[in-house]
Amino acid sequence: MYTLNVNGNVCKVENDKNMMDYLRDDLRLTSVKNGCNQGACGACSIIADGKVVRACTMKISKLEGKEIVTVEGLTEREKDVYCYAFAKCGAVQCGFCIPGMIISVKALIDQNSNPTRDDIKKGIRGNLCRCTGYAKIEEAILLSAKIFRDNDEIPKTIEIVGVGKDIIRIDAKDKAIGKAKYVDDIVVDGMVYGKAIRPPFARCKVLSINKENALKLNGVIGVYTAEDVPGKRNLGHIVQDWPVMIAVGEETRYIGDAIALVVVETKEKLEEAIKLVEIEYEQLKPVNNPREAAEENAPLIHENGNLLSLQSLKRGDVDNAMNKAKYISEYTYKTPFTEHAFLEPECAIGIPDGEGIKVITSSQGIYDEYRELTNMLGVEQGKVRIQSAYVGGGFGGKEDMSVQHHAGLLAYLTKKPVKVLLSRQESINIHPKRHAMEIYMKVACDENGKLLGMRSRIISDTGAYASLGGPVLQRACTHAAGPYNYQNVDIEGRAYYTNNPPGGAFRGFGVSQSCFAMECALNDLAEKVGITPWEIRYLNAVRPGDVLPNGQIADEGTAFVETLEAVKDIYEETDKDENRYVGIASAMKNAGLGVGVPDTGRCNIMIQDGIARIRTSAAGIGQGLQTVIFQIVCEITGLNARQVFVELPDTKYTPNSGTTTASRQTVFTGEAARRAAMKLRGALKEKSLEELDGELFVGEYSFDSDPIGSDKPNPVSHVAYGYATQVVILDKEGIVERVVAVHDIGHAINPVTSSGQVDGGVVMSLGYGLTEQFPLKDGIPQVKFGTLGLLRSVQVPIIETILIEKNKEDLAFGAKGIGEISAIPAAPAVQNAYFKKDGKFRVSLPLDDTAYKK
Ligand code: FES
Ligand code: FES
């Protein structure tokens, strides 16, 4: 028997166990988050006798007799202050890391009531945040400390909530104190636990499966294999090539394949049951990279061959441009796989629901899941319902099926609620990554630095399954020429299947890779011409009315040049400073699916009990979409914050607004919300909100773009493009000291949220450039969460964000989306800064021989 004091209550515990499990499962303290269960992320932080400890690494016996504090145990004053400060400063995005962060902050402020920024960075160095880039968290901590010191009152919530205001995110407070429920925080009566058995090798043949011994184990409810899937066994949003489970006699394609599913009564039984399922494998040599996959005698990973996608974009006369050129830059660049490292590992709960099922998920598109699960079960439309809980980050990594299909299938087969939660290592091994690419890039300019033409050949490692590999390659190709005004391009891309984890959507969607190559090439040309990298961009930048390399005419809202003008002084001054090295890069990024793919945003407003309830399936994954549409509806209708409520996505009520991808939701769902709100505004001229009870106001927006290869002289590939320029400054030792990020955002609906996206994107891109790695050996990831190279607070520089707002379009108030582009230019900018430092032109990421990586 062990005795603890938890949040002021004496707790007696019979048997020793893991502290995080005890707090979460037995005491239901949901502020203690399971981010990694490996001691690396700090999401499970608690205070034990005044010291911060990670609950996942502690046994109860080690904490015997100690005073334990979780966020639930803070005083009301502390909760009010932290909630207010974190919400006010825009420090809460997906929110999954925040309660653990607040615990570290409390321990810090209890010791030091007036911490400096450096004290703060050190105080939260054990807490990873993948969304915010830490800057706004640090501001929130400074504000919290001030409020405590000066005993300030917390200001009342501001009721003016229209467009362009820095309103507090609608979900920030619940997330900060651990009240917002992510899937793994939800407990359903009678819930049991499921888990997949994965192969020991990336490529092997499944010879036999014997489940008898497992079924004899007390507490095992069932063991299921491929033949138990009632409907379609192959899933996939675009190409249906990904089996729910691999059958006996078939080959696995990667380490994350599922061979069988086990369901048990208590989660402690899972590992024991899995060990009792006897599976025989024949190990086969894996295909490790696209070059091996392209070989004539390579094993076929899928029956139609190893080439998933071939993309081609040709305009003008590139040979002529190359012949006329004075200078040419020609290199082959390599970019690695990248792990999304969202803080919340994948989890889903399948629940029997009449003749069908309901699944509670944490994903980026509930209607994708609806379609996939309906197909998998072979049931009629309407028998599957998907509800979203809060989503603890996604960045593209929660678009595919990971646990949702398994939870749904197990609930359907067992007629019980079944939770499936990935361990952090499973999450790392299983979900699709940012594609590794090899990019040949040849770019030509005249004697003044005016671009004449470019040729690029891109090879993408799409891993075991298609996922979004085709569109990602396409976007890499369509953006490879950059946001510059020249017309001779010849781009070809090929994506090959391998036995590596699948490549899929990742913030940047292929542009992170091709932009790295193009921006490095541009800096190389500037060097050859003898002008600055800033000057070569200014000379070639697209301006309104110019034609982009893909043929689209840049519209009036194009503000690329303004992003360059905004960094001119800082760039030039730093360039003269012999103690600093400055690098620069720019980017463009589409909003919306574009290239002829149907794309629709939907948002309805239902009036119930005097409240305008906003309904859309658009997933909020930390980017703040729900607050954006809340502001749009308030702006148009004039309703106040208490009269409007945003529901979580649920296929039973919320209309299909597509996936949270391609920086599309602010434009597409934002515009749909604006249209629905205009209808409500019209109705409010005749009746009060109460009198409109039961009425539904429907908003929908679609955009017809032109496909790639369109014969129009100036095809419209995308509804909008955002532009950005980022400047990275290194100190003498090569440490990134400062980043200035200027973004053409169109119109910021919520400026603090937009700049928070930029902060987070910059840090992600610096990680891509300098520290993050995803080594593989025979298709098996050789990393843990703690060795991915994610930047911590103490490594993050000062980030200054400047938002350029010049788009006058009515469409979604002129917003263009900011989610992806912010995460693109810093990597090539840091490459440029290092070139300035040591003259070495690096062509691979993460950059080698730096202060971060020897
Ligand atoms: S869950 Fe404990 S450190 Fe990550
Ligand atoms: S807000 Fe920190 S991980 Fe999402």
mmCIF file of N, CA, C and O in Angstrom, residues 50-116:
data_model
loop_
_atom_site.group_PDB
_atom_site.id
_atom_site.type_symbol
_atom_site.label_atom_id
_atom_site.label_comp_id
_atom_site.label_asym_id
_atom_site.label_seq_id
_atom_site.Cartn_x
_atom_site.Cartn_y
_atom_site.Cartn_z
ATOM 1 N N GLY A 50 7.224 20.108 -4.979
ATOM 2 C CA GLY A 50 7.798 21.347 -5.525
ATOM 3 C C GLY A 50 8.669 21.166 -6.738
ATOM 4 O O GLY A 50 9.094 22.141 -7.340
ATOM 5 N N LYS A 51 8.949 19.906 -7.126
ATOM 6 C CA LYS A 51 9.826 19.692 -8.291
ATOM 7 C C LYS A 51 9.019 19.115 -9.464
ATOM 8 O O LYS A 51 8.143 18.268 -9.254
ATOM 9 N N VAL A 52 9.372 19.533 -10.679
ATOM 10 C CA VAL A 52 8.678 18.983 -11.847
ATOM 11 C C VAL A 52 9.225 17.593 -12.145
ATOM 12 O O VAL A 52 10.445 17.409 -12.219
ATOM 13 N N VAL A 53 8.327 16.629 -12.281
ATOM 14 C CA VAL A 53 8.756 15.292 -12.708
ATOM 15 C C VAL A 53 7.851 14.838 -13.845
ATOM 16 O O VAL A 53 6.745 15.353 -14.018
ATOM 17 N N ARG A 54 8.344 13.881 -14.591
ATOM 18 C CA ARG A 54 7.551 13.331 -15.687
ATOM 19 C C ARG A 54 6.856 12.077 -15.182
ATOM 20 O O ARG A 54 7.513 11.077 -14.879
ATOM 21 N N ALA A 55 5.541 12.156 -15.132
ATOM 22 C CA ALA A 55 4.793 11.064 -14.513
ATOM 23 C C ALA A 55 4.992 9.742 -15.250
ATOM 24 O O ALA A 55 4.970 8.678 -14.637
ATOM 25 N N CYS A 56 5.239 9.813 -16.566
ATOM 26 C CA CYS A 56 5.335 8.562 -17.319
ATOM 27 C C CYS A 56 6.582 7.769 -16.963
ATOM 28 O O CYS A 56 6.660 6.571 -17.241
ATOM 29 N N THR A 57 7.557 8.428 -16.367
ATOM 30 C CA THR A 57 8.799 7.717 -16.048
ATOM 31 C C THR A 57 8.847 7.271 -14.584
ATOM 32 O O THR A 57 9.858 6.717 -14.143
ATOM 33 N N MET A 58 7.787 7.541 -13.828
ATOM 34 C CA MET A 58 7.827 7.288 -12.377
ATOM 35 C C MET A 58 6.858 6.190 -11.981
ATOM 36 O O MET A 58 5.735 6.136 -12.453
ATOM 37 N N LYS A 59 7.327 5.384 -11.038
ATOM 38 C CA LYS A 59 6.414 4.429 -10.386
ATOM 39 C C LYS A 59 5.819 5.136 -9.168
ATOM 40 O O LYS A 59 6.465 6.000 -8.560
ATOM 41 N N ILE A 60 4.660 4.737 -8.774
ATOM 42 C CA ILE A 60 4.035 5.306 -7.574
ATOM 43 C C ILE A 60 4.961 5.135 -6.372
ATOM 44 O O ILE A 60 5.092 6.045 -5.541
ATOM 45 N N SER A 61 5.615 3.987 -6.285
ATOM 46 C CA SER A 61 6.468 3.718 -5.119
ATOM 47 C C SER A 61 7.557 4.779 -4.955
ATOM 48 O O SER A 61 7.969 5.094 -3.851
ATOM 49 N N LYS A 62 7.996 5.348 -6.058
ATOM 50 C CA LYS A 62 9.046 6.381 -6.000
ATOM 51 C C LYS A 62 8.510 7.707 -5.463
ATOM 52 O O LYS A 62 9.267 8.597 -5.096
ATOM 53 N N LEU A 63 7.195 7.858 -5.489
ATOM 54 C CA LEU A 63 6.596 9.131 -5.080
ATOM 55 C C LEU A 63 5.841 9.002 -3.750
ATOM 56 O O LEU A 63 5.086 9.895 -3.367
ATOM 57 N N GLU A 64 6.039 7.872 -3.116
ATOM 58 C CA GLU A 64 5.401 7.589 -1.818
ATOM 59 C C GLU A 64 5.553 8.783 -0.867
ATOM 60 O O GLU A 64 6.668 9.329 -0.694
ATOM 61 N N GLY A 65 4.449 9.226 -0.300
ATOM 62 C CA GLY A 65 4.464 10.280 0.713
ATOM 63 C C GLY A 65 4.600 11.695 0.158
ATOM 64 O O GLY A 65 4.611 12.659 0.925
ATOM 65 N N LYS A 66 4.687 11.822 -1.155
ATOM 66 C CA LYS A 66 4.926 13.171 -1.705
ATOM 67 C C LYS A 66 3.608 13.908 -1.980
ATOM 68 O O LYS A 66 2.560 13.303 -2.145
ATOM 69 N N GLU A 67 3.761 15.242 -2.046
ATOM 70 C CA GLU A 67 2.623 16.106 -2.402
ATOM 71 C C GLU A 67 2.653 16.268 -3.921
ATOM 72 O O GLU A 67 3.595 16.855 -4.460
ATOM 73 N N ILE A 68 1.648 15.775 -4.579
ATOM 74 C CA ILE A 68 1.598 15.824 -6.048
ATOM 75 C C ILE A 68 0.614 16.915 -6.468
ATOM 76 O O ILE A 68 -0.502 16.997 -5.936
ATOM 77 N N VAL A 69 1.031 17.694 -7.446
ATOM 78 C CA VAL A 69 0.118 18.720 -7.991
ATOM 79 C C VAL A 69 0.016 18.532 -9.508
ATOM 80 O O VAL A 69 1.036 18.427 -10.205
ATOM 81 N N THR A 70 -1.223 18.496 -9.991
ATOM 82 C CA THR A 70 -1.477 18.552 -11.438
ATOM 83 C C THR A 70 -2.234 19.854 -11.694
ATOM 84 O O THR A 70 -2.612 20.551 -10.747
ATOM 85 N N VAL A 71 -2.494 20.149 -12.938
ATOM 86 C CA VAL A 71 -3.185 21.415 -13.242
ATOM 87 C C VAL A 71 -4.552 21.470 -12.536
ATOM 88 O O VAL A 71 -4.985 22.536 -12.092
ATOM 89 N N GLU A 72 -5.199 20.312 -12.398
ATOM 90 C CA GLU A 72 -6.505 20.306 -11.710
ATOM 91 C C GLU A 72 -6.372 20.804 -10.281
ATOM 92 O O GLU A 72 -7.335 21.296 -9.690
ATOM 93 N N GLY A 73 -5.172 20.669 -9.700
ATOM 94 C CA GLY A 73 -4.991 21.036 -8.295
ATOM 95 C C GLY A 73 -4.508 22.469 -8.089
ATOM 96 O O GLY A 73 -4.247 22.875 -6.951
ATOM 97 N N LEU A 74 -4.371 23.240 -9.169
ATOM 98 C CA LEU A 74 -3.985 24.644 -8.996
ATOM 99 C C LEU A 74 -5.133 25.404 -8.331
ATOM 100 O O LEU A 74 -6.302 24.997 -8.415
ATOM 101 N N THR A 75 -4.798 26.514 -7.684
ATOM 102 C CA THR A 75 -5.863 27.329 -7.091
ATOM 103 C C THR A 75 -6.678 27.963 -8.224
ATOM 104 O O THR A 75 -6.212 28.056 -9.370
ATOM 105 N N GLU A 76 -7.878 28.416 -7.896
ATOM 106 C CA GLU A 76 -8.712 29.054 -8.925
ATOM 107 C C GLU A 76 -7.996 30.271 -9.496
ATOM 108 O O GLU A 76 -8.067 30.551 -10.687
ATOM 109 N N ARG A 77 -7.316 31.011 -8.630
ATOM 110 C CA ARG A 77 -6.573 32.188 -9.093
ATOM 111 C C ARG A 77 -5.481 31.771 -10.102
ATOM 112 O O ARG A 77 -5.317 32.381 -11.156
ATOM 113 N N GLU A 78 -4.754 30.725 -9.757
ATOM 114 C CA GLU A 78 -3.706 30.267 -10.685
ATOM 115 C C GLU A 78 -4.316 29.846 -12.025
ATOM 116 O O GLU A 78 -3.813 30.203 -13.099
ATOM 117 N N LYS A 79 -5.402 29.107 -11.934
ATOM 118 C CA LYS A 79 -6.035 28.661 -13.194
ATOM 119 C C LYS A 79 -6.474 29.870 -14.010
ATOM 120 O O LYS A 79 -6.268 29.916 -15.231
ATOM 121 N N ASP A 80 -7.080 30.846 -13.349
ATOM 122 C CA ASP A 80 -7.561 32.036 -14.072
ATOM 123 C C ASP A 80 -6.400 32.770 -14.744
ATOM 124 O O ASP A 80 -6.490 33.191 -15.894
ATOM 125 N N VAL A 81 -5.316 32.926 -13.984
ATOM 126 C CA VAL A 81 -4.184 33.690 -14.524
ATOM 127 C C VAL A 81 -3.567 32.952 -15.717
ATOM 128 O O VAL A 81 -3.350 33.534 -16.786
ATOM 129 N N TYR A 82 -3.287 31.671 -15.549
ATOM 130 C CA TYR A 82 -2.645 30.941 -16.653
ATOM 131 C C TYR A 82 -3.564 30.857 -17.871
ATOM 132 O O TYR A 82 -3.128 31.018 -19.011
ATOM 133 N N CYS A 83 -4.835 30.587 -17.614
ATOM 134 C CA CYS A 83 -5.780 30.517 -18.748
ATOM 135 C C CYS A 83 -5.805 31.835 -19.483
ATOM 136 O O CYS A 83 -5.728 31.873 -20.717
ATOM 137 N N TYR A 84 -5.930 32.902 -18.729
ATOM 138 C CA TYR A 84 -6.022 34.220 -19.367
ATOM 139 C C TYR A 84 -4.731 34.524 -20.135
ATOM 140 O O TYR A 84 -4.766 34.900 -21.315
ATOM 141 N N ALA A 85 -3.596 34.376 -19.473
ATOM 142 C CA ALA A 85 -2.326 34.771 -20.096
ATOM 143 C C ALA A 85 -2.027 33.912 -21.325
ATOM 144 O O ALA A 85 -1.621 34.428 -22.373
ATOM 145 N N PHE A 86 -2.243 32.606 -21.215
ATOM 146 C CA PHE A 86 -1.954 31.733 -22.361
ATOM 147 C C PHE A 86 -2.916 32.025 -23.513
ATOM 148 O O PHE A 86 -2.522 32.032 -24.675
ATOM 149 N N ALA A 87 -4.184 32.240 -23.189
ATOM 150 C CA ALA A 87 -5.155 32.526 -24.250
ATOM 151 C C ALA A 87 -4.887 33.895 -24.868
ATOM 152 O O ALA A 87 -4.847 34.053 -26.087
ATOM 153 N N LYS A 88 -4.652 34.861 -24.029
ATOM 154 C CA LYS A 88 -4.453 36.241 -24.501
ATOM 155 C C LYS A 88 -3.236 36.351 -25.428
ATOM 156 O O LYS A 88 -3.250 37.064 -26.421
ATOM 157 N N CYS A 89 -2.171 35.641 -25.097
ATOM 158 C CA CYS A 89 -0.938 35.732 -25.895
ATOM 159 C C CYS A 89 -0.951 34.817 -27.113
ATOM 160 O O CYS A 89 0.036 34.757 -27.845
ATOM 161 N N GLY A 90 -2.025 34.080 -27.321
ATOM 162 C CA GLY A 90 -2.074 33.171 -28.469
ATOM 163 C C GLY A 90 -1.128 32.003 -28.304
ATOM 164 O O GLY A 90 -0.578 31.474 -29.274
ATOM 165 N N ALA A 91 -0.947 31.557 -27.042
ATOM 166 C CA ALA A 91 0.025 30.493 -26.763
ATOM 167 C C ALA A 91 -0.566 29.094 -26.887
ATOM 168 O O ALA A 91 0.158 28.118 -26.737
ATOM 169 N N VAL A 92 -1.872 29.025 -27.134
ATOM 170 C CA VAL A 92 -2.511 27.706 -27.193
ATOM 171 C C VAL A 92 -2.914 27.419 -28.627
ATOM 172 O O VAL A 92 -3.776 28.103 -29.176
ATOM 173 N N GLN A 93 -2.283 26.445 -29.229
ATOM 174 C CA GLN A 93 -2.726 26.024 -30.569
ATOM 175 C C GLN A 93 -3.455 24.689 -30.420
ATOM 176 O O GLN A 93 -4.581 24.675 -29.976
ATOM 177 N N CYS A 94 -2.786 23.562 -30.714
ATOM 178 C CA CYS A 94 -3.524 22.306 -30.501
ATOM 179 C C CYS A 94 -3.799 22.105 -29.024
ATOM 180 O O CYS A 94 -4.732 21.424 -28.638
ATOM 181 N N GLY A 95 -2.970 22.657 -28.184
ATOM 182 C CA GLY A 95 -3.222 22.647 -26.737
ATOM 183 C C GLY A 95 -2.720 21.432 -25.989
ATOM 184 O O GLY A 95 -2.738 21.414 -24.755
ATOM 185 N N PHE A 96 -2.251 20.416 -26.713
ATOM 186 C CA PHE A 96 -1.930 19.154 -26.039
ATOM 187 C C PHE A 96 -0.757 19.293 -25.071
ATOM 188 O O PHE A 96 -0.709 18.638 -24.032
ATOM 189 N N CYS A 97 0.171 20.170 -25.397
ATOM 190 C CA CYS A 97 1.347 20.336 -24.536
ATOM 191 C C CYS A 97 1.101 21.292 -23.377
ATOM 192 O O CYS A 97 1.935 21.374 -22.465
ATOM 193 N N ILE A 98 0.015 22.057 -23.425
ATOM 194 C CA ILE A 98 -0.106 23.229 -22.552
ATOM 195 C C ILE A 98 -0.249 22.891 -21.057
ATOM 196 O O ILE A 98 0.437 23.512 -20.226
ATOM 197 N N PRO A 99 -1.088 21.943 -20.662
ATOM 198 C CA PRO A 99 -1.148 21.687 -19.219
ATOM 199 C C PRO A 99 0.220 21.302 -18.635
ATOM 200 O O PRO A 99 0.602 21.784 -17.557
ATOM 201 N N GLY A 100 0.952 20.474 -19.350
ATOM 202 C CA GLY A 100 2.300 20.099 -18.868
ATOM 203 C C GLY A 100 3.215 21.307 -18.808
ATOM 204 O O GLY A 100 4.045 21.461 -17.906
ATOM 205 N N MET A 101 3.050 22.180 -19.792
ATOM 206 C CA MET A 101 3.839 23.416 -19.837
ATOM 207 C C MET A 101 3.497 24.260 -18.606
ATOM 208 O O MET A 101 4.398 24.814 -17.954
ATOM 209 N N ILE A 102 2.219 24.373 -18.290
ATOM 210 C CA ILE A 102 1.790 25.208 -17.157
ATOM 211 C C ILE A 102 2.361 24.660 -15.845
ATOM 212 O O ILE A 102 2.732 25.429 -14.947
ATOM 213 N N ILE A 103 2.475 23.362 -15.748
ATOM 214 C CA ILE A 103 3.084 22.782 -14.539
ATOM 215 C C ILE A 103 4.537 23.244 -14.405
ATOM 216 O O ILE A 103 4.977 23.653 -13.327
ATOM 217 N N SER A 104 5.279 23.222 -15.508
ATOM 218 C CA SER A 104 6.675 23.686 -15.444
ATOM 219 C C SER A 104 6.726 25.163 -15.106
ATOM 220 O O SER A 104 7.622 25.625 -14.390
ATOM 221 N N VAL A 105 5.771 25.926 -15.623
ATOM 222 C CA VAL A 105 5.736 27.365 -15.355
ATOM 223 C C VAL A 105 5.426 27.629 -13.882
ATOM 224 O O VAL A 105 6.038 28.481 -13.242
ATOM 225 N N LYS A 106 4.473 26.888 -13.347
ATOM 226 C CA LYS A 106 4.141 27.088 -11.925
ATOM 227 C C LYS A 106 5.385 26.830 -11.064
ATOM 228 O O LYS A 106 5.713 27.620 -10.168
ATOM 229 N N ALA A 107 6.068 25.730 -11.359
ATOM 230 C CA ALA A 107 7.269 25.413 -10.565
ATOM 231 C C ALA A 107 8.292 26.535 -10.694
ATOM 232 O O ALA A 107 8.949 26.901 -9.709
ATOM 233 N N LEU A 108 8.407 27.115 -11.882
ATOM 234 C CA LEU A 108 9.361 28.202 -12.099
ATOM 235 C C LEU A 108 8.938 29.459 -11.331
ATOM 236 O O LEU A 108 9.744 30.045 -10.594
ATOM 237 N N ILE A 109 7.691 29.860 -11.510
ATOM 238 C CA ILE A 109 7.237 31.134 -10.906
ATOM 239 C C ILE A 109 7.162 31.021 -9.378
ATOM 240 O O ILE A 109 7.401 32.001 -8.674
ATOM 241 N N ASP A 110 6.879 29.829 -8.880
ATOM 242 C CA ASP A 110 6.894 29.642 -7.419
ATOM 243 C C ASP A 110 8.278 29.944 -6.843
ATOM 244 O O ASP A 110 8.420 30.384 -5.712
ATOM 245 N N GLN A 111 9.308 29.680 -7.641
ATOM 246 C CA GLN A 111 10.690 29.909 -7.183
ATOM 247 C C GLN A 111 11.197 31.299 -7.544
ATOM 248 O O GLN A 111 12.061 31.839 -6.878
ATOM 249 N N ASN A 112 10.703 31.826 -8.646
ATOM 250 C CA ASN A 112 11.259 33.061 -9.205
ATOM 251 C C ASN A 112 10.103 33.883 -9.773
ATOM 252 O O ASN A 112 9.617 33.601 -10.868
ATOM 253 N N SER A 113 9.683 34.885 -9.030
ATOM 254 C CA SER A 113 8.464 35.597 -9.426
ATOM 255 C C SER A 113 8.703 36.557 -10.595
ATOM 256 O O SER A 113 7.757 37.075 -11.166
ATOM 257 N N ASN A 114 9.952 36.788 -10.919
ATOM 258 C CA ASN A 114 10.228 37.731 -12.010
ATOM 259 C C ASN A 114 11.236 37.121 -12.989
ATOM 260 O O ASN A 114 12.357 37.598 -13.148
ATOM 261 N N PRO A 115 10.836 36.044 -13.675
ATOM 262 C CA PRO A 115 11.798 35.349 -14.538
ATOM 263 C C PRO A 115 12.105 36.131 -15.812
ATOM 264 O O PRO A 115 11.241 36.835 -16.335
ATOM 265 N N THR A 116 13.338 36.030 -16.271
ATOM 266 C CA THR A 116 13.709 36.625 -17.563
ATOM 267 C C THR A 116 13.312 35.642 -18.665
ATOM 268 O O THR A 116 12.963 34.482 -18.399
#
